[in-house]
């Protein structure tokens, strides 16, 4: 297959992005994306709109989501691609995964109150497009709006992360369940942005080994959250574990994202692009 501009990771207002699925599709097409997937956190409510908009702009489409998983006491993200978006077990699994977000958000707000930041829950809600999907990103936007921090990266340095005010530990889906929901719905499970996890070498090895054993098929090598060196490193990991490689910007917002849709280096040669495994799932 010739080199393809595939962008298989981004977020809309259905989770913690600021653009609609239609606006994202228009932006992706304008940036030269040929194969696109919308991968909202723990949600597939935007899939029909995204696919219709992709087709209206002449792009091919793969269904997508990004499932929150707890592995070795850390949050890991598993991207699902090319699954049947009508699959009932996928729907149930994602709904259960989203389930605890409301109470978690209330607790985050209570913690922020203790360090003098009032009304964070209500403030974050103003940015929420989907009431079932209140995320740390929405709190981050409120903390920027109120001048507590100058941008969202400062928020995640000072708040909302382990050991900082506003962090509430949460138990997400298991790795096994997330990979199974995706695979049994005909899709491919992909480890998202592996360089972002704070794992020891042993824990990372366990993640890849267990992911593979559960039927996981790919790893993001080129992503908006990897440096060139990290991409090289995970190209090696993909080869070592016999995983296909994915490419995605993880675009959230024109104001917040450093990497725009489709504006990424191509995958290193010799790797199998994950979309080759999903040729019969591309619409
Ligand atoms: P949640 O699923 O509510 O825990 O929120 C996770 C989201 O927060 C991620 O998908 C990112 O959009 C955002 N996020 C987490 N860490 C950072 C960071 N260091 N910089 C910017 N955004 C971050
Ligand atoms: Mn996000
Ligand atoms: Mn992620
Ligand atoms: Mn993401």
CSV table of C-alpha atoms and ligand atoms in Angstrom, one decimal:
chain,number,residue,atom,x,y,z
A,1,UNK,CA,0.0,0.0,0.0
A,2,UNK,CA,1.4,3.5,-0.8
A,3,UNK,CA,2.1,5.8,2.1
A,4,UNK,CA,-1.3,6.9,3.5
A,5,UNK,CA,-2.1,10.0,5.6
A,6,UNK,CA,-4.0,8.1,8.3
A,7,UNK,CA,-4.9,9.9,11.6
A,8,UNK,CA,-6.5,7.4,13.9
A,9,UNK,CA,-6.7,9.3,17.2
A,10,UNK,CA,-8.6,12.5,18.1
A,11,UNK,CA,-11.3,13.8,20.3
A,12,UNK,CA,-14.6,15.7,19.8
A,13,UNK,CA,-17.1,17.4,22.1
A,14,UNK,CA,-18.5,13.9,22.6
A,15,UNK,CA,-15.6,13.5,25.1
A,16,UNK,CA,-12.9,16.2,25.9
A,17,UNK,CA,-12.3,17.8,22.5
A,18,UNK,CA,-13.6,21.3,21.6
A,19,UNK,CA,-14.8,20.6,18.0
A,20,UNK,CA,-17.8,18.7,16.7
A,21,UNK,CA,-17.2,15.5,14.8
A,22,UNK,CA,-18.2,17.5,11.6
A,23,UNK,CA,-15.7,20.3,12.3
A,24,UNK,CA,-12.9,17.7,13.0
A,25,UNK,CA,-13.7,15.9,9.7
A,26,UNK,CA,-13.5,19.2,7.8
A,27,UNK,CA,-10.2,20.0,9.5
A,28,UNK,CA,-8.7,16.6,8.9
A,29,UNK,CA,-9.7,16.7,5.2
A,30,UNK,CA,-8.2,20.2,4.8
A,31,UNK,CA,-5.0,18.9,6.3
A,32,UNK,CA,-4.8,16.0,3.8
A,33,UNK,CA,-6.0,13.1,6.0
A,34,UNK,CA,-7.1,10.2,3.8
A,35,UNK,CA,-8.1,7.7,6.5
A,36,UNK,CA,-9.6,9.0,9.7
A,37,UNK,CA,-10.9,7.7,13.0
A,38,UNK,CA,-12.6,9.7,15.8
A,39,UNK,CA,-11.6,8.1,19.1
A,40,UNK,CA,-13.5,9.8,22.0
A,41,UNK,CA,-12.7,8.6,25.5
A,42,UNK,CA,-15.0,5.7,26.6
A,43,UNK,CA,-17.6,6.8,24.1
A,44,UNK,CA,-18.8,5.9,20.6
A,45,UNK,CA,-21.8,8.3,20.5
A,46,UNK,CA,-20.1,10.4,17.7
A,47,UNK,CA,-19.3,7.6,15.4
A,48,UNK,CA,-22.3,7.9,12.9
A,49,UNK,CA,-21.7,11.6,12.6
A,50,UNK,CA,-18.0,11.2,12.2
A,51,UNK,CA,-18.3,8.6,9.5
A,52,UNK,CA,-20.9,10.6,7.5
A,53,UNK,CA,-18.8,13.7,7.7
A,54,UNK,CA,-15.6,11.7,6.7
A,55,UNK,CA,-17.4,10.4,3.6
A,56,UNK,CA,-18.8,13.9,2.7
A,57,UNK,CA,-15.1,15.0,2.6
A,58,UNK,CA,-13.9,12.0,0.6
A,59,UNK,CA,-12.1,10.4,3.5
A,60,UNK,CA,-12.1,6.7,4.4
A,61,UNK,CA,-13.2,6.0,7.9
A,62,UNK,CA,-12.5,3.5,10.7
A,63,UNK,CA,-14.7,3.4,13.8
A,64,UNK,CA,-12.8,4.4,17.0
A,65,UNK,CA,-12.7,4.9,20.7
A,66,UNK,CA,-10.1,5.3,23.5
A,67,UNK,CA,-10.8,3.1,26.5
A,68,UNK,CA,-9.5,4.1,30.0
A,69,UNK,CA,-7.9,1.0,31.6
A,70,UNK,CA,-6.3,0.5,35.0
A,71,UNK,CA,-3.1,-1.6,34.8
A,72,UNK,CA,-0.5,-1.9,37.6
A,73,UNK,CA,-2.3,0.9,39.4
A,74,UNK,CA,-1.7,3.3,36.5
A,75,UNK,CA,-4.2,4.6,33.9
A,76,UNK,CA,-3.5,3.2,30.4
A,77,UNK,CA,-5.4,4.1,27.3
A,78,UNK,CA,-6.4,1.5,24.7
A,79,UNK,CA,-7.5,2.7,21.3
A,80,UNK,CA,-10.1,0.5,19.6
A,81,UNK,CA,-10.3,0.7,15.8
A,82,UNK,CA,-12.6,-0.8,13.1
A,83,UNK,CA,-15.1,-2.5,15.5
A,84,UNK,CA,-18.8,-2.8,14.9
A,85,UNK,CA,-20.2,0.4,16.6
A,86,UNK,CA,-23.6,-1.4,17.2
A,87,UNK,CA,-22.0,-4.2,19.2
A,88,UNK,CA,-24.1,-4.5,22.5
A,89,UNK,CA,-21.1,-5.7,24.7
A,90,UNK,CA,-19.0,-2.8,23.5
A,91,UNK,CA,-21.9,-0.4,24.4
A,92,UNK,CA,-22.3,-2.0,27.9
A,93,UNK,CA,-18.6,-2.0,28.5
A,94,UNK,CA,-18.1,1.6,27.6
A,95,UNK,CA,-21.1,2.7,29.6
A,96,UNK,CA,-19.8,0.9,32.7
A,97,UNK,CA,-16.4,2.5,32.1
A,98,UNK,CA,-17.9,6.0,31.9
A,99,UNK,CA,-20.1,5.3,35.0
A,100,UNK,CA,-17.9,6.6,37.7
A,101,UNK,CA,-16.9,9.9,36.1
A,102,UNK,CA,-19.7,12.0,37.8
A,103,UNK,CA,-18.8,11.0,41.4
A,104,UNK,CA,-15.1,11.3,40.6
A,105,UNK,CA,-15.6,14.8,39.3
A,106,UNK,CA,-17.5,15.8,42.5
A,107,UNK,CA,-14.6,14.5,44.6
A,108,UNK,CA,-12.0,16.3,42.4
A,109,UNK,CA,-14.0,19.5,43.0
A,110,UNK,CA,-14.1,18.9,46.8
A,111,UNK,CA,-10.3,18.5,46.8
A,112,UNK,CA,-9.8,21.7,44.8
A,113,UNK,CA,-12.0,23.5,47.2
A,114,UNK,CA,-9.6,22.6,50.0
A,115,UNK,CA,-6.8,24.5,48.2
A,116,UNK,CA,-9.1,27.5,47.8
A,117,UNK,CA,-10.5,26.8,44.3
A,118,UNK,CA,-14.2,27.1,44.5
A,119,UNK,CA,-17.0,26.0,42.1
A,120,UNK,CA,-14.7,23.8,40.0
A,121,UNK,CA,-17.4,21.1,39.3
A,122,UNK,CA,-19.9,23.7,38.0
A,123,UNK,CA,-17.1,25.5,36.2
A,124,UNK,CA,-15.9,22.3,34.5
A,125,UNK,CA,-19.5,21.4,33.5
A,126,UNK,CA,-19.7,24.5,31.3
A,127,UNK,CA,-17.2,22.9,29.0
A,128,UNK,CA,-18.8,19.5,29.0
A,129,UNK,CA,-20.6,18.5,25.7
A,130,UNK,CA,-21.6,15.0,27.0
A,131,UNK,CA,-23.0,14.8,30.6
A,132,UNK,CA,-21.7,11.3,30.9
A,133,UNK,CA,-18.2,12.3,30.0
A,134,UNK,CA,-16.8,14.9,32.4
A,135,UNK,CA,-13.0,14.6,32.3
A,136,UNK,CA,-9.9,16.2,33.8
A,137,UNK,CA,-9.6,18.2,30.6
A,138,UNK,CA,-12.8,20.1,31.4
A,139,UNK,CA,-11.5,21.0,34.9
A,140,UNK,CA,-8.2,22.1,33.2
A,141,UNK,CA,-10.2,24.5,31.0
A,142,UNK,CA,-11.9,26.0,34.0
A,143,UNK,CA,-8.6,26.5,35.8
A,144,UNK,CA,-7.2,28.3,32.8
A,145,UNK,CA,-10.4,30.4,32.4
A,146,UNK,CA,-10.2,31.5,36.0
A,147,UNK,CA,-6.5,32.4,35.7
A,148,UNK,CA,-5.3,29.8,38.2
A,149,UNK,CA,-3.0,28.5,35.5
A,150,UNK,CA,-1.9,30.0,32.2
A,151,UNK,CA,-2.5,26.9,30.1
A,152,UNK,CA,-3.6,23.2,30.3
A,153,UNK,CA,-0.1,21.9,30.6
A,154,UNK,CA,0.5,24.0,33.6
A,155,UNK,CA,-2.7,22.6,35.1
A,156,UNK,CA,-1.5,19.0,34.7
A,157,UNK,CA,1.9,20.0,36.3
A,158,UNK,CA,0.3,21.6,39.3
A,159,UNK,CA,-3.1,19.9,39.7
A,160,UNK,CA,-5.2,16.9,38.8
A,161,UNK,CA,-2.2,14.4,38.6
A,162,UNK,CA,-1.0,11.9,41.2
A,163,UNK,CA,0.2,13.7,44.4
A,164,UNK,CA,-1.3,17.1,43.3
A,165,UNK,CA,-4.5,18.7,44.5
A,166,UNK,CA,-7.6,17.5,42.6
A,167,UNK,CA,-6.3,14.0,41.8
A,168,UNK,CA,-8.8,11.3,42.6
A,169,UNK,CA,-7.6,7.7,42.0
A,170,UNK,CA,-10.1,5.9,39.9
A,171,UNK,CA,-10.5,2.2,38.8
A,172,UNK,CA,-11.2,2.0,35.1
A,173,UNK,CA,-11.8,-1.1,32.9
A,174,UNK,CA,-9.4,-4.0,33.1
A,175,UNK,CA,-6.9,-4.5,30.2
A,176,UNK,CA,-8.5,-7.9,29.4
A,177,UNK,CA,-12.0,-6.5,29.2
A,178,UNK,CA,-11.1,-3.5,27.0
A,179,UNK,CA,-9.1,-5.7,24.6
A,180,UNK,CA,-12.0,-8.2,24.5
A,181,UNK,CA,-14.7,-5.7,23.9
A,182,UNK,CA,-12.8,-4.3,20.9
A,183,UNK,CA,-11.7,-7.7,19.5
A,184,UNK,CA,-15.0,-9.4,19.9
A,185,UNK,CA,-16.7,-6.5,18.0
A,186,UNK,CA,-14.4,-7.2,15.1
A,187,UNK,CA,-11.9,-4.4,15.8
A,188,UNK,CA,-8.2,-4.1,16.6
A,189,UNK,CA,-7.0,-3.0,20.1
A,190,UNK,CA,-4.0,-0.6,20.1
A,191,UNK,CA,-1.9,0.6,23.1
A,192,UNK,CA,-2.1,4.4,23.0
A,193,UNK,CA,0.9,6.7,23.5
A,194,UNK,CA,3.0,4.2,25.4
A,195,UNK,CA,5.8,6.7,26.2
A,196,UNK,CA,3.3,8.6,28.4
A,197,UNK,CA,3.0,5.9,31.2
A,198,UNK,CA,5.3,6.0,34.2
A,199,UNK,CA,6.1,2.3,34.2
A,200,UNK,CA,9.3,0.6,35.1
A,201,UNK,CA,10.8,-1.6,32.4
A,202,UNK,CA,9.3,-4.7,34.0
A,203,UNK,CA,5.8,-3.2,34.2
A,204,UNK,CA,5.9,-2.0,30.6
A,205,UNK,CA,7.0,-5.5,29.5
A,206,UNK,CA,4.1,-6.9,31.5
A,207,UNK,CA,1.7,-4.5,29.8
A,208,UNK,CA,2.8,-5.5,26.3
A,209,UNK,CA,3.0,-9.2,27.1
A,210,UNK,CA,-0.5,-9.3,28.7
A,211,UNK,CA,-2.0,-7.0,26.0
A,212,UNK,CA,-0.7,-9.4,23.3
A,213,UNK,CA,-1.9,-12.5,25.3
A,214,UNK,CA,-5.4,-10.9,25.4
A,215,UNK,CA,-5.5,-10.4,21.7
A,216,UNK,CA,-4.2,-6.9,21.3
A,217,UNK,CA,-2.9,-6.1,17.8
A,218,UNK,CA,-1.2,-2.7,17.7
A,219,UNK,CA,0.7,0.1,19.3
A,220,UNK,CA,0.8,3.8,18.6
A,221,UNK,CA,4.3,4.5,17.3
A,222,UNK,CA,3.8,8.0,15.8
A,223,UNK,CA,1.5,10.2,18.0
A,224,UNK,CA,1.2,13.8,18.9
A,225,UNK,CA,2.5,12.8,22.4
A,226,UNK,CA,5.7,11.1,21.2
A,227,UNK,CA,9.0,12.7,20.4
A,228,UNK,CA,11.0,11.3,17.4
A,229,UNK,CA,13.1,9.3,19.8
A,230,UNK,CA,10.1,7.8,21.5
A,231,UNK,CA,8.6,6.9,18.1
A,232,UNK,CA,11.9,5.0,17.3
A,233,UNK,CA,11.8,3.3,20.6
A,234,UNK,CA,8.2,2.0,20.2
A,235,UNK,CA,8.9,1.0,16.6
A,236,UNK,CA,11.4,-1.4,18.1
A,237,UNK,CA,8.8,-2.5,20.7
A,238,UNK,CA,6.3,-3.1,17.9
A,239,UNK,CA,8.8,-5.4,16.1
A,240,UNK,CA,9.7,-7.2,19.3
A,241,UNK,CA,6.1,-8.0,20.2
A,242,UNK,CA,4.9,-8.6,16.7
A,243,UNK,CA,2.4,-5.7,16.9
A,244,UNK,CA,1.2,-3.5,14.0
A,245,UNK,CA,1.8,0.3,14.3
A,246,UNK,CA,-0.7,3.1,14.4
A,247,UNK,CA,-0.4,6.8,13.8
A,248,UNK,CA,-2.6,9.5,15.4
A,249,UNK,CA,-2.4,13.1,16.4
A,250,UNK,CA,-4.5,12.9,19.6
A,251,UNK,CA,-5.9,16.3,18.6
A,252,UNK,CA,-8.3,17.8,21.2
A,253,UNK,CA,-8.5,21.5,20.3
A,254,UNK,CA,-7.0,24.2,18.0
A,255,UNK,CA,-6.1,26.2,21.1
A,256,UNK,CA,-4.6,23.4,23.1
A,257,UNK,CA,-3.1,20.7,20.8
A,258,UNK,CA,0.5,21.1,19.6
A,259,UNK,CA,0.0,18.5,16.8
A,260,UNK,CA,-2.8,19.2,14.3
A,261,UNK,CA,-4.8,16.5,12.5
A,262,UNK,CA,-2.8,14.7,9.9
A,263,UNK,CA,0.4,16.7,10.6
A,264,UNK,CA,2.6,13.9,11.8
A,265,UNK,CA,5.7,12.1,10.5
A,266,UNK,CA,4.8,8.9,8.6
A,267,UNK,CA,5.3,5.5,10.2
A,268,UNK,CA,8.9,4.1,10.0
A,269,UNK,CA,9.3,1.6,7.3
A,270,UNK,CA,9.1,-2.2,7.9
A,271,UNK,CA,6.3,-1.8,10.4
A,272,UNK,CA,2.9,-3.2,9.5
A,273,UNK,CA,0.4,-0.3,9.6
A,274,UNK,CA,-2.6,-1.3,11.8
A,275,UNK,CA,-5.0,-0.2,9.0
A,276,UNK,CA,-3.6,-3.1,6.8
A,277,UNK,CA,-5.0,-5.5,9.4
A,278,UNK,CA,-8.3,-3.7,9.2
A,279,UNK,CA,-8.6,-3.5,5.4
A,280,UNK,CA,-12.1,-5.1,5.5
A,281,UNK,CA,-13.3,-2.7,8.2
A,282,UNK,CA,-12.5,0.5,6.4
A,283,UNK,CA,-15.7,2.3,5.3
B,1,LIG,P1,-9.5,11.7,32.4
B,1,LIG,O1,-9.9,10.6,31.4
B,1,LIG,O2,-10.7,12.4,33.0
B,1,LIG,O3,-8.5,11.2,33.4
B,1,LIG,O4,-8.7,12.8,31.6
B,1,LIG,C1,-7.6,12.4,30.8
B,1,LIG,C2,-7.3,13.5,29.8
B,1,LIG,O5,-6.7,14.6,30.4
B,1,LIG,C3,-6.4,13.1,28.7
B,1,LIG,O6,-7.1,12.4,27.7
B,1,LIG,C4,-5.9,14.4,28.2
B,1,LIG,O7,-6.8,15.0,27.3
B,1,LIG,C5,-5.8,15.2,29.5
B,1,LIG,N1,-4.4,15.2,30.0
B,1,LIG,C6,-3.9,14.3,30.9
B,1,LIG,N2,-2.6,14.6,31.2
B,1,LIG,C7,-2.3,15.7,30.5
B,1,LIG,C8,-1.2,16.6,30.3
B,1,LIG,N3,-0.1,16.3,31.0
B,1,LIG,N4,-1.3,17.6,29.5
B,1,LIG,C9,-2.4,17.9,28.8
B,1,LIG,N5,-3.5,17.1,28.9
B,1,LIG,C10,-3.5,16.1,29.7
B,2,LIG,MN1,-8.3,13.6,26.3
B,3,LIG,MN1,-4.9,9.1,25.9
B,4,LIG,MN1,-6.6,10.7,23.3
